Amino acid sequence: MSHIERRGLMLVLSSPSGAGKTTLARHLLEQDGGIDMSVSVTTRPPRPGEVDGRDYFFVGKPEFHRMEADGELLESATVFGHSYGTPAAPVEHALAAGRDILFDIDWQGTQQLMERRSDDLVKVFVLPPSAEVLGRRLQTRASDSAEVIAGRMAKASGEISHYPEYEYVIVNEDLDTSHKAIADILHAERLKRVRQTGLAGFVREMQAELD
Ligand code: 5GP
């Protein structure tokens, strides 16, 4: 089969905490060799089990502000009182090399990426199947304190209100179905003509043989 050069895309997954987004992201990364995770920087302290450089780059406030001031972040936002941001350089390299990047960022970050990189962006919002399920999932996440959980529940309604800003919405009732939905979205988006940058040359060569 012919290999046609393509430009990578930016797949954004957003959701209220507890909708299952992290599980979906992990599964996608395991199953698909063409997509890498964008590792954010944050001033939030690590949770048990989180690894610096894999889950986040954990930095202090001065370093975060330096990165912001030096234009090293593609977007940044304050979520639950902590700063989060996306380092720009790895994203640019991956896109140019025809690799896709997965972003686990909130609606504020997504809006900023829309302003800067709308052509490369594919936006997916993950909804929980019900308020009850969302509450249960947050409570069984043992690493967060009761206070943090209550804060996340209270914020969920506001976060959910941003779903109309996303082009795809997945109600995460069943993980297998949601995994497949994300894989299908990615597959279709990769086939978009504008992303297949090698098409013009490919077709020209074919026509040269045909003419
Ligand atoms: P957590 O602290 O639970 O890992 O993440 C809290 C929220 O911050 C999640 O909604 C997550 O999507 C968002 N988030 C994580 N990294 C970034 C980032 O780099 N930029 C933005 N805008 N949001 C982020």
PDB file of C-alpha atoms in Angstrom, residues 50-181:
ATOM      1  CA  GLU A  50       1.889   9.517  39.726  1.00  0.00           C
ATOM      2  CA  VAL A  51       5.270   9.712  38.022  1.00  0.00           C
ATOM      3  CA  ASP A  52       7.060  12.949  37.140  1.00  0.00           C
ATOM      4  CA  GLY A  53       7.535  13.171  33.385  1.00  0.00           C
ATOM      5  CA  ARG A  54       4.897  10.520  32.670  1.00  0.00           C
ATOM      6  CA  ASP A  55       1.684  11.802  34.269  1.00  0.00           C
ATOM      7  CA  TYR A  56       2.766  15.428  34.550  1.00  0.00           C
ATOM      8  CA  PHE A  57       5.896  17.511  34.850  1.00  0.00           C
ATOM      9  CA  PHE A  58       5.493  18.641  38.464  1.00  0.00           C
ATOM     10  CA  VAL A  59       6.969  22.124  38.865  1.00  0.00           C
ATOM     11  CA  GLY A  60       6.923  24.943  41.405  1.00  0.00           C
ATOM     12  CA  LYS A  61       5.065  28.193  40.780  1.00  0.00           C
ATOM     13  CA  PRO A  62       8.188  30.185  39.796  1.00  0.00           C
ATOM     14  CA  GLU A  63       9.127  27.646  37.111  1.00  0.00           C
ATOM     15  CA  PHE A  64       5.552  27.581  35.806  1.00  0.00           C
ATOM     16  CA  HIS A  65       5.483  31.364  35.520  1.00  0.00           C
ATOM     17  CA  ARG A  66       8.869  31.364  33.804  1.00  0.00           C
ATOM     18  CA  MET A  67       7.636  28.881  31.188  1.00  0.00           C
ATOM     19  CA  GLU A  68       4.531  30.994  30.629  1.00  0.00           C
ATOM     20  CA  ALA A  69       6.549  34.220  30.324  1.00  0.00           C
ATOM     21  CA  ASP A  70       9.039  32.616  27.920  1.00  0.00           C
ATOM     22  CA  GLY A  71       6.244  31.445  25.631  1.00  0.00           C
ATOM     23  CA  GLU A  72       6.998  27.769  26.231  1.00  0.00           C
ATOM     24  CA  LEU A  73       3.335  26.864  26.820  1.00  0.00           C
ATOM     25  CA  LEU A  74       0.759  26.387  24.089  1.00  0.00           C
ATOM     26  CA  GLU A  75      -2.054  27.035  26.576  1.00  0.00           C
ATOM     27  CA  SER A  76      -2.447  27.292  30.316  1.00  0.00           C
ATOM     28  CA  ALA A  77      -5.251  27.450  32.872  1.00  0.00           C
ATOM     29  CA  THR A  78      -6.005  27.373  36.575  1.00  0.00           C
ATOM     30  CA  VAL A  79      -8.039  24.323  37.589  1.00  0.00           C
ATOM     31  CA  PHE A  80      -9.054  23.645  41.214  1.00  0.00           C
ATOM     32  CA  GLY A  81      -6.566  26.277  42.380  1.00  0.00           C
ATOM     33  CA  HIS A  82      -3.515  24.851  40.571  1.00  0.00           C
ATOM     34  CA  SER A  83      -1.835  25.920  37.344  1.00  0.00           C
ATOM     35  CA  TYR A  84      -1.722  23.569  34.344  1.00  0.00           C
ATOM     36  CA  GLY A  85      -0.171  24.076  30.939  1.00  0.00           C
ATOM     37  CA  THR A  86       0.845  22.320  27.724  1.00  0.00           C
ATOM     38  CA  PRO A  87       4.514  22.500  26.679  1.00  0.00           C
ATOM     39  CA  ALA A  88       4.583  23.643  23.038  1.00  0.00           C
ATOM     40  CA  ALA A  89       7.787  22.089  21.679  1.00  0.00           C
ATOM     41  CA  PRO A  90       6.851  18.371  21.819  1.00  0.00           C
ATOM     42  CA  VAL A  91       3.535  19.152  20.129  1.00  0.00           C
ATOM     43  CA  GLU A  92       5.124  20.992  17.214  1.00  0.00           C
ATOM     44  CA  HIS A  93       7.679  18.216  16.653  1.00  0.00           C
ATOM     45  CA  ALA A  94       5.079  15.474  16.709  1.00  0.00           C
ATOM     46  CA  LEU A  95       2.681  17.211  14.330  1.00  0.00           C
ATOM     47  CA  ALA A  96       5.413  17.936  11.812  1.00  0.00           C
ATOM     48  CA  ALA A  97       6.485  14.282  11.967  1.00  0.00           C
ATOM     49  CA  GLY A  98       2.945  13.114  11.171  1.00  0.00           C
ATOM     50  CA  ARG A  99       2.223  11.851  14.653  1.00  0.00           C
ATOM     51  CA  ASP A 100      -0.958  12.644  16.575  1.00  0.00           C
ATOM     52  CA  ILE A 101      -1.088  14.048  20.076  1.00  0.00           C
ATOM     53  CA  LEU A 102      -3.645  13.367  22.767  1.00  0.00           C
ATOM     54  CA  PHE A 103      -4.500  16.146  25.236  1.00  0.00           C
ATOM     55  CA  ASP A 104      -6.236  15.656  28.555  1.00  0.00           C
ATOM     56  CA  ILE A 105      -7.035  19.322  29.174  1.00  0.00           C
ATOM     57  CA  ASP A 106     -10.038  21.288  30.360  1.00  0.00           C
ATOM     58  CA  TRP A 107     -12.384  23.584  28.405  1.00  0.00           C
ATOM     59  CA  GLN A 108     -10.261  26.673  29.118  1.00  0.00           C
ATOM     60  CA  GLY A 109      -7.233  25.107  27.485  1.00  0.00           C
ATOM     61  CA  THR A 110      -9.348  23.848  24.600  1.00  0.00           C
ATOM     62  CA  GLN A 111     -10.619  27.383  23.931  1.00  0.00           C
ATOM     63  CA  GLN A 112      -7.030  28.654  23.770  1.00  0.00           C
ATOM     64  CA  LEU A 113      -6.007  25.892  21.379  1.00  0.00           C
ATOM     65  CA  MET A 114      -9.040  26.781  19.225  1.00  0.00           C
ATOM     66  CA  GLU A 115      -7.760  30.339  18.920  1.00  0.00           C
ATOM     67  CA  ARG A 116      -4.276  29.215  17.923  1.00  0.00           C
ATOM     68  CA  ARG A 117      -4.524  25.836  16.241  1.00  0.00           C
ATOM     69  CA  SER A 118      -8.127  25.234  15.176  1.00  0.00           C
ATOM     70  CA  ASP A 119      -7.170  23.429  11.921  1.00  0.00           C
ATOM     71  CA  ASP A 120      -5.251  20.722  13.763  1.00  0.00           C
ATOM     72  CA  LEU A 121      -7.774  20.285  16.564  1.00  0.00           C
ATOM     73  CA  VAL A 122     -10.260  17.439  17.063  1.00  0.00           C
ATOM     74  CA  LYS A 123     -12.363  18.029  20.168  1.00  0.00           C
ATOM     75  CA  VAL A 124     -14.075  15.241  22.111  1.00  0.00           C
ATOM     76  CA  PHE A 125     -16.103  15.743  25.290  1.00  0.00           C
ATOM     77  CA  VAL A 126     -16.748  12.785  27.583  1.00  0.00           C
ATOM     78  CA  LEU A 127     -19.950  12.855  29.653  1.00  0.00           C
ATOM     79  CA  PRO A 128     -20.720  10.499  32.543  1.00  0.00           C
ATOM     80  CA  PRO A 129     -23.913   8.451  32.055  1.00  0.00           C
ATOM     81  CA  SER A 130     -25.519  10.042  35.140  1.00  0.00           C
ATOM     82  CA  ALA A 131     -24.819  12.305  38.109  1.00  0.00           C
ATOM     83  CA  GLU A 132     -25.022   9.258  40.357  1.00  0.00           C
ATOM     84  CA  VAL A 133     -22.319   7.382  38.462  1.00  0.00           C
ATOM     85  CA  LEU A 134     -20.105  10.460  38.445  1.00  0.00           C
ATOM     86  CA  GLY A 135     -20.441  10.816  42.226  1.00  0.00           C
ATOM     87  CA  ARG A 136     -19.677   7.140  42.764  1.00  0.00           C
ATOM     88  CA  ARG A 137     -16.583   7.265  40.568  1.00  0.00           C
ATOM     89  CA  LEU A 138     -15.234  10.294  42.393  1.00  0.00           C
ATOM     90  CA  GLN A 139     -15.787   8.649  45.779  1.00  0.00           C
ATOM     91  CA  THR A 140     -14.015   5.428  44.863  1.00  0.00           C
ATOM     92  CA  ARG A 141     -10.955   7.345  43.727  1.00  0.00           C
ATOM     93  CA  ALA A 142      -9.183   6.762  47.010  1.00  0.00           C
ATOM     94  CA  SER A 143      -6.364   9.226  46.589  1.00  0.00           C
ATOM     95  CA  ASP A 144      -8.493  12.373  46.941  1.00  0.00           C
ATOM     96  CA  SER A 145      -9.676  13.774  50.278  1.00  0.00           C
ATOM     97  CA  ALA A 146     -13.395  14.242  51.040  1.00  0.00           C
ATOM     98  CA  GLU A 147     -12.932  17.969  50.629  1.00  0.00           C
ATOM     99  CA  VAL A 148     -11.355  17.601  47.190  1.00  0.00           C
ATOM    100  CA  ILE A 149     -14.148  15.224  46.115  1.00  0.00           C
ATOM    101  CA  ALA A 150     -16.857  17.654  47.248  1.00  0.00           C
ATOM    102  CA  GLY A 151     -15.121  20.433  45.316  1.00  0.00           C
ATOM    103  CA  ARG A 152     -14.989  18.322  42.155  1.00  0.00           C
ATOM    104  CA  MET A 153     -18.695  17.402  42.426  1.00  0.00           C
ATOM    105  CA  ALA A 154     -19.647  21.040  42.791  1.00  0.00           C
ATOM    106  CA  LYS A 155     -17.574  21.983  39.741  1.00  0.00           C
ATOM    107  CA  ALA A 156     -18.877  19.169  37.539  1.00  0.00           C
ATOM    108  CA  SER A 157     -22.066  20.953  36.502  1.00  0.00           C
ATOM    109  CA  GLY A 158     -20.133  23.994  35.326  1.00  0.00           C
ATOM    110  CA  GLU A 159     -17.635  21.882  33.406  1.00  0.00           C
ATOM    111  CA  ILE A 160     -20.408  19.873  31.750  1.00  0.00           C
ATOM    112  CA  SER A 161     -21.975  23.102  30.478  1.00  0.00           C
ATOM    113  CA  HIS A 162     -19.074  23.420  28.003  1.00  0.00           C
ATOM    114  CA  TYR A 163     -20.009  20.335  25.970  1.00  0.00           C
ATOM    115  CA  PRO A 164     -21.403  22.422  23.053  1.00  0.00           C
ATOM    116  CA  GLU A 165     -17.880  23.726  22.370  1.00  0.00           C
ATOM    117  CA  TYR A 166     -16.801  20.213  21.327  1.00  0.00           C
ATOM    118  CA  GLU A 167     -17.525  18.568  17.985  1.00  0.00           C
ATOM    119  CA  TYR A 168     -17.827  15.008  19.335  1.00  0.00           C
ATOM    120  CA  VAL A 169     -19.557  13.942  22.548  1.00  0.00           C
ATOM    121  CA  ILE A 170     -19.284  10.479  24.080  1.00  0.00           C
ATOM    122  CA  VAL A 171     -21.584   9.416  26.914  1.00  0.00           C
ATOM    123  CA  ASN A 172     -19.299   7.005  28.724  1.00  0.00           C
ATOM    124  CA  GLU A 173     -21.725   4.317  29.787  1.00  0.00           C
ATOM    125  CA  ASP A 174     -19.712   1.327  28.658  1.00  0.00           C
ATOM    126  CA  LEU A 175     -15.920   1.462  28.353  1.00  0.00           C
ATOM    127  CA  ASP A 176     -15.631  -0.870  25.343  1.00  0.00           C
ATOM    128  CA  THR A 177     -18.171   1.147  23.376  1.00  0.00           C
ATOM    129  CA  SER A 178     -16.435   4.412  24.310  1.00  0.00           C
ATOM    130  CA  HIS A 179     -12.990   3.033  23.371  1.00  0.00           C
ATOM    131  CA  LYS A 180     -14.356   2.095  19.974  1.00  0.00           C
ATOM    132  CA  ALA A 181     -16.002   5.497  19.526  1.00  0.00           C
TER     133      ALA A 181
END
